[in-house]
mmCIF file of C-alpha atoms in Angstrom:
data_model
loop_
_atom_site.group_PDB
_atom_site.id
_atom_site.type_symbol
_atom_site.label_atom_id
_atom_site.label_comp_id
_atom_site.label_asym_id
_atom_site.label_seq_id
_atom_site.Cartn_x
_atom_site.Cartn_y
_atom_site.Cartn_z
ATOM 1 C CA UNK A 1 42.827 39.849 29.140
ATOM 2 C CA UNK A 2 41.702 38.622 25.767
ATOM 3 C CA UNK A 3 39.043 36.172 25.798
ATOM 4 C CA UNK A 4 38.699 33.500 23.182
ATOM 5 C CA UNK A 5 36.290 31.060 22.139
ATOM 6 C CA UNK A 6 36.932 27.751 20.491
ATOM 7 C CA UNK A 7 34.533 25.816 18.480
ATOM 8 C CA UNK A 8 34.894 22.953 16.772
ATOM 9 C CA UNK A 9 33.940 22.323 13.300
ATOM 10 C CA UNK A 10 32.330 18.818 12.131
ATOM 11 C CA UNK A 11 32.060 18.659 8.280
ATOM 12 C CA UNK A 12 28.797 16.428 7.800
ATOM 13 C CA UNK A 13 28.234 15.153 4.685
ATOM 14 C CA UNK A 14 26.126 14.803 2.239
ATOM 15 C CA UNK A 15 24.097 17.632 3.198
ATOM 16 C CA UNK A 16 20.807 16.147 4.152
ATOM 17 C CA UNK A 17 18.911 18.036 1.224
ATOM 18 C CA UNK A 18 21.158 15.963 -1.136
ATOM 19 C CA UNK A 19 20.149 12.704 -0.307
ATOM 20 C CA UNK A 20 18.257 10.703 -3.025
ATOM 21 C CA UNK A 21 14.189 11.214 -3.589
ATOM 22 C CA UNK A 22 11.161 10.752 -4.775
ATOM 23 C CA UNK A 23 8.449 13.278 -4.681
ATOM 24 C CA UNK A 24 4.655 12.393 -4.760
ATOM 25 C CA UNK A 25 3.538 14.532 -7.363
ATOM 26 C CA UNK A 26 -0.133 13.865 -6.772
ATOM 27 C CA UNK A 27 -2.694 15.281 -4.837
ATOM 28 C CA UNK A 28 -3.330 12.448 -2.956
ATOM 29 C CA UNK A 29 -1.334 9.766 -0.994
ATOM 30 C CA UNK A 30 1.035 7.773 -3.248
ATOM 31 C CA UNK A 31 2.442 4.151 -2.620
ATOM 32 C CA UNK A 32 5.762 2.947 -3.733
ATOM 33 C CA UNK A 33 6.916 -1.066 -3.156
ATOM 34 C CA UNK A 34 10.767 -1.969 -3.742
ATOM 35 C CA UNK A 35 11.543 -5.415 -5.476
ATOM 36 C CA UNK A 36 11.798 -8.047 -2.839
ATOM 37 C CA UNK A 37 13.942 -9.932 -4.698
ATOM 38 C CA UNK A 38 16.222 -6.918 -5.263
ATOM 39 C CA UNK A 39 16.829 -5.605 -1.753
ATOM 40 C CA UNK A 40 19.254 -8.331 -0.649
ATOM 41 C CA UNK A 41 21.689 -6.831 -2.480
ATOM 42 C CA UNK A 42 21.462 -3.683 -1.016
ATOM 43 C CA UNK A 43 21.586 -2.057 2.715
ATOM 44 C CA UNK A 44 18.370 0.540 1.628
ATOM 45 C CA UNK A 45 17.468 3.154 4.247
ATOM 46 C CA UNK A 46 14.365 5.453 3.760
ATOM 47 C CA UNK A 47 13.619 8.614 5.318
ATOM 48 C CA UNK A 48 10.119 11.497 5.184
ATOM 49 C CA UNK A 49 12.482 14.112 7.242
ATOM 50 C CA UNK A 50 16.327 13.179 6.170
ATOM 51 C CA UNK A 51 16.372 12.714 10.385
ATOM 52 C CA UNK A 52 14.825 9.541 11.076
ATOM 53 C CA UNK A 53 16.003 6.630 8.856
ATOM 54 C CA UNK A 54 14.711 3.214 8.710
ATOM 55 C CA UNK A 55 15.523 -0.297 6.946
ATOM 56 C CA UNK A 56 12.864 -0.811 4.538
ATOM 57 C CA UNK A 57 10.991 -3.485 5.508
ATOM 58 C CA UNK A 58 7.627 -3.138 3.169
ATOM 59 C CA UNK A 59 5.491 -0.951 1.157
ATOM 60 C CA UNK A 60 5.709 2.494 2.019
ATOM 61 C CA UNK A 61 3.274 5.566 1.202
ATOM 62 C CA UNK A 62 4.344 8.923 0.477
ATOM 63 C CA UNK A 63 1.800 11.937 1.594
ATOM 64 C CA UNK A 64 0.520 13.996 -1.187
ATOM 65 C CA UNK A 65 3.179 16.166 -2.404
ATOM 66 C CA UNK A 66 5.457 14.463 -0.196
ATOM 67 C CA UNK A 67 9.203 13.333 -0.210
ATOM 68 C CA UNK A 68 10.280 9.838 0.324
ATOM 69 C CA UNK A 69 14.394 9.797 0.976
ATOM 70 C CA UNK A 70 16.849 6.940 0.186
ATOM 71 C CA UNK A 71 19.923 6.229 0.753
ATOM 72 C CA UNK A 72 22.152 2.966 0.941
ATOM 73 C CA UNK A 73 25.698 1.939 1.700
ATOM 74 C CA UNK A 74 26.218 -1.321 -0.340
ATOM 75 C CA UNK A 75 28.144 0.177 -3.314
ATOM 76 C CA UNK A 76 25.349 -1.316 -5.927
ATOM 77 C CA UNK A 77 21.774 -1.353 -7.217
ATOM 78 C CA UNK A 78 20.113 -3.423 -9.745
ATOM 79 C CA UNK A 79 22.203 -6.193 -10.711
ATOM 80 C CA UNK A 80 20.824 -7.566 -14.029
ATOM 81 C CA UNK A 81 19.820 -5.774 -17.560
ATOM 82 C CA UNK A 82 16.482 -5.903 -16.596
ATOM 83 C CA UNK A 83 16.188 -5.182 -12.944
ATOM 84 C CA UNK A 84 12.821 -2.323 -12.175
ATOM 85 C CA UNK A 85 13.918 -1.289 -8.866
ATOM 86 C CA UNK A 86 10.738 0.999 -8.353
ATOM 87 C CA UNK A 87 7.465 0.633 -8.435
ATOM 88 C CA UNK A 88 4.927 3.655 -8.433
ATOM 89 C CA UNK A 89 1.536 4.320 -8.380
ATOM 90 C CA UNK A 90 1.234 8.310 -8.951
ATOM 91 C CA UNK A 91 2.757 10.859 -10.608
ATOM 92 C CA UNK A 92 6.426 11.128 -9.055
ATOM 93 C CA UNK A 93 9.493 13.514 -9.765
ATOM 94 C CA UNK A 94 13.319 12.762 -8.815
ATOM 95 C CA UNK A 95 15.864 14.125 -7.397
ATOM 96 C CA UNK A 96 18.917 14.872 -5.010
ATOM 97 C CA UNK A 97 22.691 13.641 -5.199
ATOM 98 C CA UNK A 98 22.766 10.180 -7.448
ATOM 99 C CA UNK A 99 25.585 8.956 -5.213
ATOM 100 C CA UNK A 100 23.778 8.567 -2.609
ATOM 101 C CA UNK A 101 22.408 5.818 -3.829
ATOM 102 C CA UNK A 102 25.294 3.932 -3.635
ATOM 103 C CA UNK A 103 27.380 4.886 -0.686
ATOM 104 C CA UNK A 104 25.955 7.948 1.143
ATOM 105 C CA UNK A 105 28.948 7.290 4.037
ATOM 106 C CA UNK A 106 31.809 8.440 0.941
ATOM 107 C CA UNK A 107 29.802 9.566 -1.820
ATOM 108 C CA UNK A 108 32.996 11.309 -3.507
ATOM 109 C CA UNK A 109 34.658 7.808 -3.260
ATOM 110 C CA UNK A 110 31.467 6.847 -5.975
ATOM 111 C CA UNK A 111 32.475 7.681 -9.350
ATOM 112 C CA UNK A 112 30.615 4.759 -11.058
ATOM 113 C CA UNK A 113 27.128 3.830 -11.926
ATOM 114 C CA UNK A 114 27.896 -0.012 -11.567
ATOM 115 C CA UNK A 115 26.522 -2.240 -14.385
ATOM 116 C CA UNK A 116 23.031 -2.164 -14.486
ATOM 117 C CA UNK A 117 22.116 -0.606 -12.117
ATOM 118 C CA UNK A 118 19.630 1.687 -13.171
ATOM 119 C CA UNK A 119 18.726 -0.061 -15.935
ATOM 120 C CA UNK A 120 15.327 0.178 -16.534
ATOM 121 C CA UNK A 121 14.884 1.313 -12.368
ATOM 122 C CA UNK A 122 10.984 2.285 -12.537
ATOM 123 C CA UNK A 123 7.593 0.323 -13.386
ATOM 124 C CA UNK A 124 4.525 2.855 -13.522
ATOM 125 C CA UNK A 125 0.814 1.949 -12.909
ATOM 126 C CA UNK A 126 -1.906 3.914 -13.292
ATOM 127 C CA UNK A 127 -0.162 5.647 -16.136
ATOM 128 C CA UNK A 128 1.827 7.526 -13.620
ATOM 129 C CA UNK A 129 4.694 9.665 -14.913
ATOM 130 C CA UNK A 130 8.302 11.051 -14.227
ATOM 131 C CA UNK A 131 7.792 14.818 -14.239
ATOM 132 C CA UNK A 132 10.513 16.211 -13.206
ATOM 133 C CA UNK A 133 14.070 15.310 -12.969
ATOM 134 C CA UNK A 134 16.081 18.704 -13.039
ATOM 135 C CA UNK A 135 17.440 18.317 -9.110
ATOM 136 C CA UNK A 136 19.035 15.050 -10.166
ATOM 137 C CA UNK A 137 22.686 15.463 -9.975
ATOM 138 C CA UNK A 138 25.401 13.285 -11.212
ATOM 139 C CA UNK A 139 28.002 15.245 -10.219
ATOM 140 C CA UNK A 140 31.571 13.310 -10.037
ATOM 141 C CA UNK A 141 30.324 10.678 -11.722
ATOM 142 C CA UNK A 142 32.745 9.861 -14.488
ATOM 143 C CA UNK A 143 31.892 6.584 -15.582
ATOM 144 C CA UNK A 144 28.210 4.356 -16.285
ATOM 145 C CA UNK A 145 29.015 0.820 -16.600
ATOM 146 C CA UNK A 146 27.622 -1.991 -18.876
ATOM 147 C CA UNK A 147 23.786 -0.515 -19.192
ATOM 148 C CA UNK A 148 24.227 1.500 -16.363
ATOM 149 C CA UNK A 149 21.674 3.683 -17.514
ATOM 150 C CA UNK A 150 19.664 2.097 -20.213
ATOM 151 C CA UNK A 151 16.306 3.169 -20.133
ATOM 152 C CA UNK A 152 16.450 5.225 -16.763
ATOM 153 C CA UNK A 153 14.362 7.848 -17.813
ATOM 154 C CA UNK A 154 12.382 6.572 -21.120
ATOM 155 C CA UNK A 155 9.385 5.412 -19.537
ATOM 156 C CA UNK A 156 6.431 7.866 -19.070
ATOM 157 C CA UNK A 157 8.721 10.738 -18.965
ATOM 158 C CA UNK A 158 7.299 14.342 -19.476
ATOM 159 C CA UNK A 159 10.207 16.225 -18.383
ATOM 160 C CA UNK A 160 11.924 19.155 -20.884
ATOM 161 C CA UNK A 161 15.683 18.794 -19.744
ATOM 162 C CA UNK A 162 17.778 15.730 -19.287
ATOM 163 C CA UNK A 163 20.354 15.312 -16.420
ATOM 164 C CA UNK A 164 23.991 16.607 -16.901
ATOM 165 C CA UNK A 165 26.486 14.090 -17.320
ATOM 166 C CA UNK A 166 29.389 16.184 -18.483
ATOM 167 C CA UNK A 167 31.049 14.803 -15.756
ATOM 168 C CA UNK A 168 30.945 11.168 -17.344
ATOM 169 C CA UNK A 169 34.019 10.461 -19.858
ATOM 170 C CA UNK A 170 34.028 6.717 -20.126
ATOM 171 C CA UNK A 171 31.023 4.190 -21.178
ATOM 172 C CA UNK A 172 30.820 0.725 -20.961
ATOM 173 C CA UNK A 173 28.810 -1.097 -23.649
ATOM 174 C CA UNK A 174 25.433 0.111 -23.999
ATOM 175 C CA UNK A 175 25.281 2.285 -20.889
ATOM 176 C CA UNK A 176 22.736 5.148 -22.435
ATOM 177 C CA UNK A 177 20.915 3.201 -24.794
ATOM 178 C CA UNK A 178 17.378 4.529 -24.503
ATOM 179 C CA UNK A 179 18.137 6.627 -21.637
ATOM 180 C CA UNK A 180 15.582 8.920 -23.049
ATOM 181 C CA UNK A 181 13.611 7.479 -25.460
ATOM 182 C CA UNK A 182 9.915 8.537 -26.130
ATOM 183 C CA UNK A 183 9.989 11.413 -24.152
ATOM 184 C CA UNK A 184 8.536 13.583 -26.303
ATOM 185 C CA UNK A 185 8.940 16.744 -23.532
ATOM 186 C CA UNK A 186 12.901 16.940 -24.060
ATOM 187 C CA UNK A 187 14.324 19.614 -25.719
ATOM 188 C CA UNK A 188 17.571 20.071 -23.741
ATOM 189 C CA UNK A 189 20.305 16.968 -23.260
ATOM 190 C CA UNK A 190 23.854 16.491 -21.941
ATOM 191 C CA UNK A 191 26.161 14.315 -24.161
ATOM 192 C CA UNK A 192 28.861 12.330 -22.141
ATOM 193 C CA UNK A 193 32.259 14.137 -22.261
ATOM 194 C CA UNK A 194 34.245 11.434 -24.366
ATOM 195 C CA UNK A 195 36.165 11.946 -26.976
ATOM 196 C CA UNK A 196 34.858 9.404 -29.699
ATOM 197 C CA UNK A 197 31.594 8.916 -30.068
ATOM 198 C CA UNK A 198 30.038 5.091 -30.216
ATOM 199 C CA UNK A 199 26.931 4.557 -30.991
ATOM 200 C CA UNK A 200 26.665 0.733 -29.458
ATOM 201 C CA UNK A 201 26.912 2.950 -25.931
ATOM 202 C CA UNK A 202 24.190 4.839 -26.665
ATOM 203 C CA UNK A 203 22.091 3.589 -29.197
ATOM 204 C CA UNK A 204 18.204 5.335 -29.376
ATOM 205 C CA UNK A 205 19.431 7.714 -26.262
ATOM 206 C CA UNK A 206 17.433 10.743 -27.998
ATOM 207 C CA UNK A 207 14.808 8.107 -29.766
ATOM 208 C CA UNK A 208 11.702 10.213 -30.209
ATOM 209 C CA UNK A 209 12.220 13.036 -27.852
ATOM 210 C CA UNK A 210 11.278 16.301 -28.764
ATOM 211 C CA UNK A 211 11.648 17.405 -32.879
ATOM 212 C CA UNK A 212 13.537 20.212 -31.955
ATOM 213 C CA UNK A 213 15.996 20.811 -29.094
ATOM 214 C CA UNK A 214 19.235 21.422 -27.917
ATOM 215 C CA UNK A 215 22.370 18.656 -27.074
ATOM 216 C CA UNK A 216 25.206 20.044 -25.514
ATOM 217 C CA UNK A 217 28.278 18.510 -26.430
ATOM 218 C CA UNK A 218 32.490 18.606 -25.396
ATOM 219 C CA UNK A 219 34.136 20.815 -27.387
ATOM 220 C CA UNK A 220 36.299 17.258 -28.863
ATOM 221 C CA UNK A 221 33.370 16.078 -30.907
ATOM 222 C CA UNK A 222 31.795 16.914 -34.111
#
């Protein structure tokens, strides 16, 4: 007699090392506070082991080169131009699945960075910087709204490579302007895959990033 065993398969997803995060770059314990005003809008859960989440509910310290994980389920972020969702206290670096962000129960259901919403997301003291960002994905993200990502990564950025949005063929009005500006680090940068280029959608998205350097581009544009 042949004996078989069954098992059953459960598909889990995201994988818990996708999840949204920030890393404590420093060498020391790190603090991070969320807008108060802000988190009404959203249904933010944080995480130091991707087991154990938690409704944030106050400041929160990270351990030195620690990871602090987020995800949410509300389908939005910021909601205005001007909206600075973090605030940081030490050098930090990013990373993880973008969509997360958003709706972490469907993230292939999220194929749009909603207007403004991380529009200018992060306030630094201390002269902390953004050091890394090269495990950010955006993957199946195909469209930034109105500002979507205006000034995301311009602010005390030291970082040599910009995300990859190939993914991304439709921009609302002004949804990469300054999304890199001043870092003087980047040499390498995705353009949106779109077909005509307008500059109102990205106006000062390479603004005084690195002399030379490398943009990557659809094959459709000159």
């Amino acid at each position: 007699m042949i004996k078989r065993n069954y098992y059953k398969i459960v598909r889990v997803f995201p994988d818990p090392s996708s999840y949204f995060y920030i890393k404590n770059e420093s060498m020391s314990e790190s603090q991070i506070m969320f807008r108060s005003d802000w988190l009404p809008t959203v249904n933010l859960e944080y995480s130091f082991d991707k087991v154990n989440w938690k409704s944030y509910n106050g400041n929160l310290y990270i351990p030195a080169d620690g990871y602090i994980y987020l995800r949410n389920t509300s389908g939005t972020f910021g909601t205005s131009e001007y909206d600075s969702i973090f605030l940081l206290y030490d050098n930090f670096s990013i990373g993880g699945d973008i969509r997360t962000l958003f709706n972490y129960t469907d993230v292939e259901s999220v194929t749009k960075i909603p207007d403004y919403s991380l529009s200018f997301p992060f306030v630094c003291f201390n002269d902390c910087k953004c050091i890394d960002i090269s495990n950010l994905s955006f993957r199946g993200i195909t469209e930034i709204g109105n500002y979507g990502l205006q000034n995301t990564f311009s602010a005390n950025s030291t970082f040599t490579k910009g995300v990859d949005l190939r993914d991304v063929t439709t921009l609302g009005e002004g949804a990469l302007n300054n999304l890199y500006s001043g870092n003087s680090n980047l040499k390498e940068a995705y353009a949106p895959n779109v077909s005509t280029w307008d500059v109102s959608k990205t106006e000062y998205w390479l603004d005084g990033v690195a002399p030379t350097g490398v943009v990557y581009k659809p094959s459709t544009l000159t």
